Amino acid sequence: MASILIIDDHPMVRLAIRMLLEKDLHHIVAECGDGMEAFKLTQRLQPEIVVVDLDIPSLSGVELIDKLRKSGFNGRMLVLTGRDDEHYLSRCIHTGADGFVGKGNNLDELRDAIKAVERGYGYFPIRRQAKNIRNLPAGETDVVKMLSNRELQVLRYLTQGMKVNDIAEKMFISNKTVSTYKTRLLSKLQITSTVGLVDFARRHNLD
């Protein structure tokens, strides 16, 4: 059985995951709800498998995976998220995730994913496909791929109605840095207002 670290900012979700995996006799070495704390815990505890949500503070799930891989962590990393759009799946694979499971599915799929990555296999179900994008303006999906992980995270928070200072606090960066990311988003997406950013994000399921 594997040693596992659970990362999700919702305590009840962490509890449900813990109970499920402990039934299969896995050892939960720790759990937390913050990306930077998760990075430190992973380095210290070296779990065999990390189960991580994408929407966590300080470092997003994608940023955490990328940072851990660049630091030399060789354990298995499994994404458990409510965001199952193609751009999130692609980013997770690119940064080094070993599996991708949607929270909307029965948690039994998590058990299957754990078994797969524990044996050294990837777990990316074929049905995990992009949502219908045929009616979107030409080229928009390519622009989404050009956004950095930090830009994507700022865009998501802006879409949720968060103010610059709140985003800065949540991401552990300065107000000026958040404003810089916002300016880059407006430029890359060729949009002139926050309302336009929100509309773009919702068209692409980035909110």
mmCIF file of C-alpha atoms in Angstrom:
data_model
loop_
_atom_site.group_PDB
_atom_site.id
_atom_site.type_symbol
_atom_site.label_atom_id
_atom_site.label_comp_id
_atom_site.label_asym_id
_atom_site.label_seq_id
_atom_site.Cartn_x
_atom_site.Cartn_y
_atom_site.Cartn_z
ATOM 1 C CA MET A 1 0.000 0.000 0.000
ATOM 2 C CA ALA A 2 1.153 3.542 -0.713
ATOM 3 C CA SER A 3 2.046 6.496 1.496
ATOM 4 C CA ILE A 4 -0.144 9.417 0.371
ATOM 5 C CA LEU A 5 -0.297 13.182 0.896
ATOM 6 C CA ILE A 6 -3.727 14.791 0.363
ATOM 7 C CA ILE A 7 -3.921 18.440 -0.763
ATOM 8 C CA ASP A 8 -7.295 20.205 -0.954
ATOM 9 C CA ASP A 9 -8.470 23.430 0.649
ATOM 10 C CA HIS A 10 -11.818 21.914 1.685
ATOM 11 C CA PRO A 11 -11.491 19.916 4.950
ATOM 12 C CA MET A 12 -14.566 17.788 4.226
ATOM 13 C CA VAL A 13 -13.172 16.774 0.836
ATOM 14 C CA ARG A 14 -9.881 15.817 2.477
ATOM 15 C CA LEU A 15 -11.777 13.760 5.048
ATOM 16 C CA ALA A 16 -13.734 11.922 2.343
ATOM 17 C CA ILE A 17 -10.542 11.151 0.434
ATOM 18 C CA ARG A 18 -8.763 10.005 3.591
ATOM 19 C CA MET A 19 -11.607 7.680 4.604
ATOM 20 C CA LEU A 20 -11.787 6.193 1.109
ATOM 21 C CA LEU A 21 -8.068 5.548 0.803
ATOM 22 C CA GLU A 22 -7.629 4.253 4.341
ATOM 23 C CA LYS A 23 -10.260 1.617 3.550
ATOM 24 C CA ASP A 24 -7.783 0.339 0.958
ATOM 25 C CA LEU A 25 -5.096 0.339 3.683
ATOM 26 C CA HIS A 26 -3.115 3.245 2.239
ATOM 27 C CA HIS A 27 -1.145 5.329 4.739
ATOM 28 C CA ILE A 28 -2.074 9.036 4.764
ATOM 29 C CA VAL A 29 1.141 10.734 5.849
ATOM 30 C CA ALA A 30 -0.381 14.238 5.991
ATOM 31 C CA GLU A 31 -3.007 16.538 4.517
ATOM 32 C CA CYS A 32 -3.174 20.281 3.918
ATOM 33 C CA GLY A 33 -5.000 22.967 1.945
ATOM 34 C CA ASP A 34 -2.198 25.275 0.789
ATOM 35 C CA GLY A 35 0.193 24.873 -2.141
ATOM 36 C CA MET A 36 3.327 26.228 -0.475
ATOM 37 C CA GLU A 37 2.734 24.178 2.660
ATOM 38 C CA ALA A 38 2.173 21.139 0.435
ATOM 39 C CA PHE A 39 5.520 21.736 -1.289
ATOM 40 C CA LYS A 40 7.339 21.771 2.055
ATOM 41 C CA LEU A 41 5.470 18.715 3.335
ATOM 42 C CA THR A 42 6.222 16.767 0.168
ATOM 43 C CA GLN A 43 9.905 17.554 0.357
ATOM 44 C CA ARG A 44 10.042 16.571 4.018
ATOM 45 C CA LEU A 45 7.838 13.457 3.962
ATOM 46 C CA GLN A 46 8.538 12.172 0.427
ATOM 47 C CA PRO A 47 5.153 10.415 -0.010
ATOM 48 C CA GLU A 48 4.829 7.833 -2.749
ATOM 49 C CA ILE A 49 1.669 9.540 -4.092
ATOM 50 C CA VAL A 50 0.443 13.135 -3.897
ATOM 51 C CA VAL A 51 -3.286 13.720 -4.471
ATOM 52 C CA VAL A 52 -3.814 17.388 -5.287
ATOM 53 C CA ASP A 53 -6.664 19.725 -6.235
ATOM 54 C CA LEU A 54 -6.000 22.490 -8.786
ATOM 55 C CA ASP A 55 -7.730 25.305 -6.892
ATOM 56 C CA ILE A 56 -5.570 25.785 -3.802
ATOM 57 C CA PRO A 57 -4.056 29.023 -2.431
ATOM 58 C CA SER A 58 -0.455 30.334 -2.630
ATOM 59 C CA LEU A 59 0.534 27.844 -5.352
ATOM 60 C CA SER A 60 -2.113 26.358 -7.624
ATOM 61 C CA GLY A 61 -2.124 22.602 -8.159
ATOM 62 C CA VAL A 62 -0.447 22.969 -11.556
ATOM 63 C CA GLU A 63 2.239 25.247 -10.116
ATOM 64 C CA LEU A 64 2.833 22.838 -7.248
ATOM 65 C CA ILE A 65 3.296 19.889 -9.611
ATOM 66 C CA ASP A 66 5.695 21.908 -11.745
ATOM 67 C CA LYS A 67 7.692 23.121 -8.735
ATOM 68 C CA LEU A 68 7.938 19.616 -7.261
ATOM 69 C CA ARG A 69 9.113 18.083 -10.539
ATOM 70 C CA LYS A 70 11.730 20.797 -10.974
ATOM 71 C CA SER A 71 12.919 20.172 -7.418
ATOM 72 C CA GLY A 72 13.539 16.511 -8.254
ATOM 73 C CA PHE A 73 10.484 14.891 -6.646
ATOM 74 C CA ASN A 74 9.938 11.508 -8.322
ATOM 75 C CA GLY A 75 6.782 10.365 -6.538
ATOM 76 C CA ARG A 76 3.483 9.933 -8.326
ATOM 77 C CA MET A 77 1.151 12.954 -8.578
ATOM 78 C CA LEU A 78 -2.557 12.563 -9.097
ATOM 79 C CA VAL A 79 -4.861 15.510 -9.792
ATOM 80 C CA LEU A 80 -8.364 15.349 -8.277
ATOM 81 C CA THR A 81 -10.332 18.347 -9.489
ATOM 82 C CA GLY A 82 -13.679 19.771 -10.474
ATOM 83 C CA ARG A 83 -12.012 21.311 -13.547
ATOM 84 C CA ASP A 84 -11.911 18.731 -16.327
ATOM 85 C CA ASP A 85 -11.496 20.926 -19.405
ATOM 86 C CA GLU A 86 -8.838 20.106 -21.979
ATOM 87 C CA HIS A 87 -6.577 23.053 -21.149
ATOM 88 C CA TYR A 88 -6.325 21.950 -17.500
ATOM 89 C CA LEU A 89 -5.677 18.343 -18.478
ATOM 90 C CA SER A 90 -2.966 19.415 -20.943
ATOM 91 C CA ARG A 91 -1.246 21.653 -18.396
ATOM 92 C CA CYS A 92 -1.253 18.898 -15.788
ATOM 93 C CA ILE A 93 0.271 16.387 -18.189
ATOM 94 C CA HIS A 94 2.862 18.907 -19.388
ATOM 95 C CA THR A 95 4.018 19.751 -15.857
ATOM 96 C CA GLY A 96 4.371 16.117 -14.796
ATOM 97 C CA ALA A 97 1.087 14.805 -13.375
ATOM 98 C CA ASP A 98 0.594 11.039 -13.502
ATOM 99 C CA GLY A 99 -3.207 11.036 -13.395
ATOM 100 C CA PHE A 100 -6.280 13.252 -13.648
ATOM 101 C CA VAL A 101 -9.632 12.526 -11.980
ATOM 102 C CA GLY A 102 -12.742 14.729 -11.926
ATOM 103 C CA LYS A 103 -14.494 15.298 -8.593
ATOM 104 C CA GLY A 104 -17.818 15.088 -10.392
ATOM 105 C CA ASN A 105 -17.326 11.373 -10.894
ATOM 106 C CA ASN A 106 -17.848 8.658 -8.338
ATOM 107 C CA LEU A 107 -14.903 8.595 -5.925
ATOM 108 C CA ASP A 108 -14.413 4.953 -6.879
ATOM 109 C CA GLU A 109 -12.579 6.355 -9.909
ATOM 110 C CA LEU A 110 -10.036 7.804 -7.492
ATOM 111 C CA ARG A 111 -9.408 4.322 -6.177
ATOM 112 C CA ASP A 112 -8.836 3.075 -9.743
ATOM 113 C CA ALA A 113 -6.497 6.003 -10.421
ATOM 114 C CA ILE A 114 -4.493 5.332 -7.245
ATOM 115 C CA LYS A 115 -4.080 1.685 -8.251
ATOM 116 C CA ALA A 116 -2.905 2.700 -11.722
ATOM 117 C CA VAL A 117 -0.326 5.301 -10.672
ATOM 118 C CA GLU A 118 0.875 3.086 -7.810
ATOM 119 C CA ARG A 119 1.796 0.485 -10.445
ATOM 120 C CA GLY A 120 3.591 3.052 -12.570
ATOM 121 C CA TYR A 121 0.853 3.721 -15.125
ATOM 122 C CA GLY A 122 -0.680 7.038 -16.108
ATOM 123 C CA TYR A 123 -4.397 7.568 -15.516
ATOM 124 C CA PHE A 124 -6.027 9.889 -18.053
ATOM 125 C CA PRO A 125 -9.450 8.488 -19.032
ATOM 126 C CA ILE A 126 -10.173 8.793 -22.753
ATOM 127 C CA ARG A 127 -13.565 10.368 -22.064
ATOM 128 C CA ARG A 128 -11.792 13.385 -20.594
ATOM 129 C CA GLN A 129 -12.204 15.505 -23.711
ATOM 130 C CA ALA A 130 -12.516 19.210 -24.388
ATOM 131 C CA LYS A 131 -15.992 20.651 -24.094
ATOM 132 C CA ASN A 132 -17.717 21.890 -27.228
ATOM 133 C CA ILE A 133 -15.681 24.807 -28.573
ATOM 134 C CA ARG A 134 -16.963 24.938 -32.137
ATOM 135 C CA ASN A 135 -18.873 28.171 -31.557
ATOM 136 C CA LEU A 136 -15.955 30.047 -30.003
ATOM 137 C CA PRO A 137 -14.139 32.737 -32.000
ATOM 138 C CA ALA A 138 -11.301 31.333 -34.103
ATOM 139 C CA GLY A 139 -7.945 31.401 -32.327
ATOM 140 C CA GLU A 140 -9.244 31.932 -28.784
ATOM 141 C CA THR A 141 -8.393 28.428 -27.645
ATOM 142 C CA ASP A 142 -4.815 28.911 -28.887
ATOM 143 C CA VAL A 143 -4.537 32.106 -26.839
ATOM 144 C CA VAL A 144 -5.595 30.229 -23.690
ATOM 145 C CA LYS A 145 -2.662 27.858 -24.189
ATOM 146 C CA MET A 146 -0.311 30.863 -24.234
ATOM 147 C CA LEU A 147 -1.316 32.015 -20.755
ATOM 148 C CA SER A 148 1.078 31.187 -17.936
ATOM 149 C CA ASN A 149 -0.152 29.269 -14.896
ATOM 150 C CA ARG A 150 -0.013 32.462 -12.793
ATOM 151 C CA GLU A 151 -1.932 34.451 -15.406
ATOM 152 C CA LEU A 152 -4.562 31.737 -15.562
ATOM 153 C CA GLN A 153 -4.876 31.771 -11.777
ATOM 154 C CA VAL A 154 -5.260 35.571 -11.656
ATOM 155 C CA LEU A 155 -7.864 35.398 -14.422
ATOM 156 C CA ARG A 156 -9.824 32.826 -12.446
ATOM 157 C CA TYR A 157 -9.794 34.964 -9.310
ATOM 158 C CA LEU A 158 -10.825 38.094 -11.245
ATOM 159 C CA THR A 159 -13.730 36.151 -12.693
ATOM 160 C CA GLN A 160 -14.795 35.232 -9.161
ATOM 161 C CA GLY A 161 -15.054 38.959 -8.383
ATOM 162 C CA MET A 162 -11.956 39.170 -6.203
ATOM 163 C CA LYS A 163 -10.151 42.502 -5.815
ATOM 164 C CA VAL A 164 -6.448 42.962 -6.576
ATOM 165 C CA ASN A 165 -5.427 43.117 -2.899
ATOM 166 C CA ASP A 166 -7.438 39.955 -2.095
ATOM 167 C CA ILE A 167 -5.816 38.099 -4.992
ATOM 168 C CA ALA A 168 -2.387 39.249 -3.844
ATOM 169 C CA GLU A 169 -3.035 37.943 -0.333
ATOM 170 C CA LYS A 170 -4.318 34.607 -1.594
ATOM 171 C CA MET A 171 -1.387 34.106 -3.986
ATOM 172 C CA PHE A 172 1.253 35.505 -1.593
ATOM 173 C CA ILE A 173 2.392 38.122 -4.104
ATOM 174 C CA SER A 174 2.269 41.933 -4.166
ATOM 175 C CA ASN A 175 -0.614 44.065 -5.421
ATOM 176 C CA LYS A 176 1.725 45.413 -8.090
ATOM 177 C CA THR A 177 2.483 41.897 -9.343
ATOM 178 C CA VAL A 178 -1.224 41.070 -9.578
ATOM 179 C CA SER A 179 -1.803 44.297 -11.530
ATOM 180 C CA THR A 180 1.038 43.326 -13.868
ATOM 181 C CA TYR A 181 -0.567 39.936 -14.510
ATOM 182 C CA LYS A 182 -3.897 41.643 -15.178
ATOM 183 C CA THR A 183 -2.266 44.011 -17.673
ATOM 184 C CA ARG A 184 -0.644 41.050 -19.445
ATOM 185 C CA LEU A 185 -4.001 39.281 -19.627
ATOM 186 C CA LEU A 186 -5.662 42.305 -21.190
ATOM 187 C CA SER A 187 -2.841 42.565 -23.711
ATOM 188 C CA LYS A 188 -2.603 38.865 -24.628
ATOM 189 C CA LEU A 189 -6.362 38.445 -24.914
ATOM 190 C CA GLN A 190 -6.792 41.816 -26.651
ATOM 191 C CA ILE A 191 -9.479 42.799 -24.149
ATOM 192 C CA THR A 192 -9.975 46.297 -22.726
ATOM 193 C CA SER A 193 -11.836 45.720 -19.444
ATOM 194 C CA THR A 194 -12.280 43.389 -16.484
ATOM 195 C CA VAL A 195 -15.822 42.678 -17.696
ATOM 196 C CA GLY A 196 -14.319 41.458 -20.961
ATOM 197 C CA LEU A 197 -11.898 39.211 -19.079
ATOM 198 C CA VAL A 198 -14.776 37.699 -17.113
ATOM 199 C CA ASP A 199 -16.751 37.052 -20.314
ATOM 200 C CA PHE A 200 -13.720 35.402 -21.936
ATOM 201 C CA ALA A 201 -13.045 33.217 -18.891
ATOM 202 C CA ARG A 202 -16.633 31.997 -18.753
ATOM 203 C CA ARG A 203 -16.671 31.141 -22.460
ATOM 204 C CA HIS A 204 -13.702 28.879 -21.850
ATOM 205 C CA ASN A 205 -14.812 27.426 -18.512
ATOM 206 C CA LEU A 206 -11.939 29.174 -16.708
ATOM 207 C CA ASP A 207 -14.067 30.729 -13.951
#
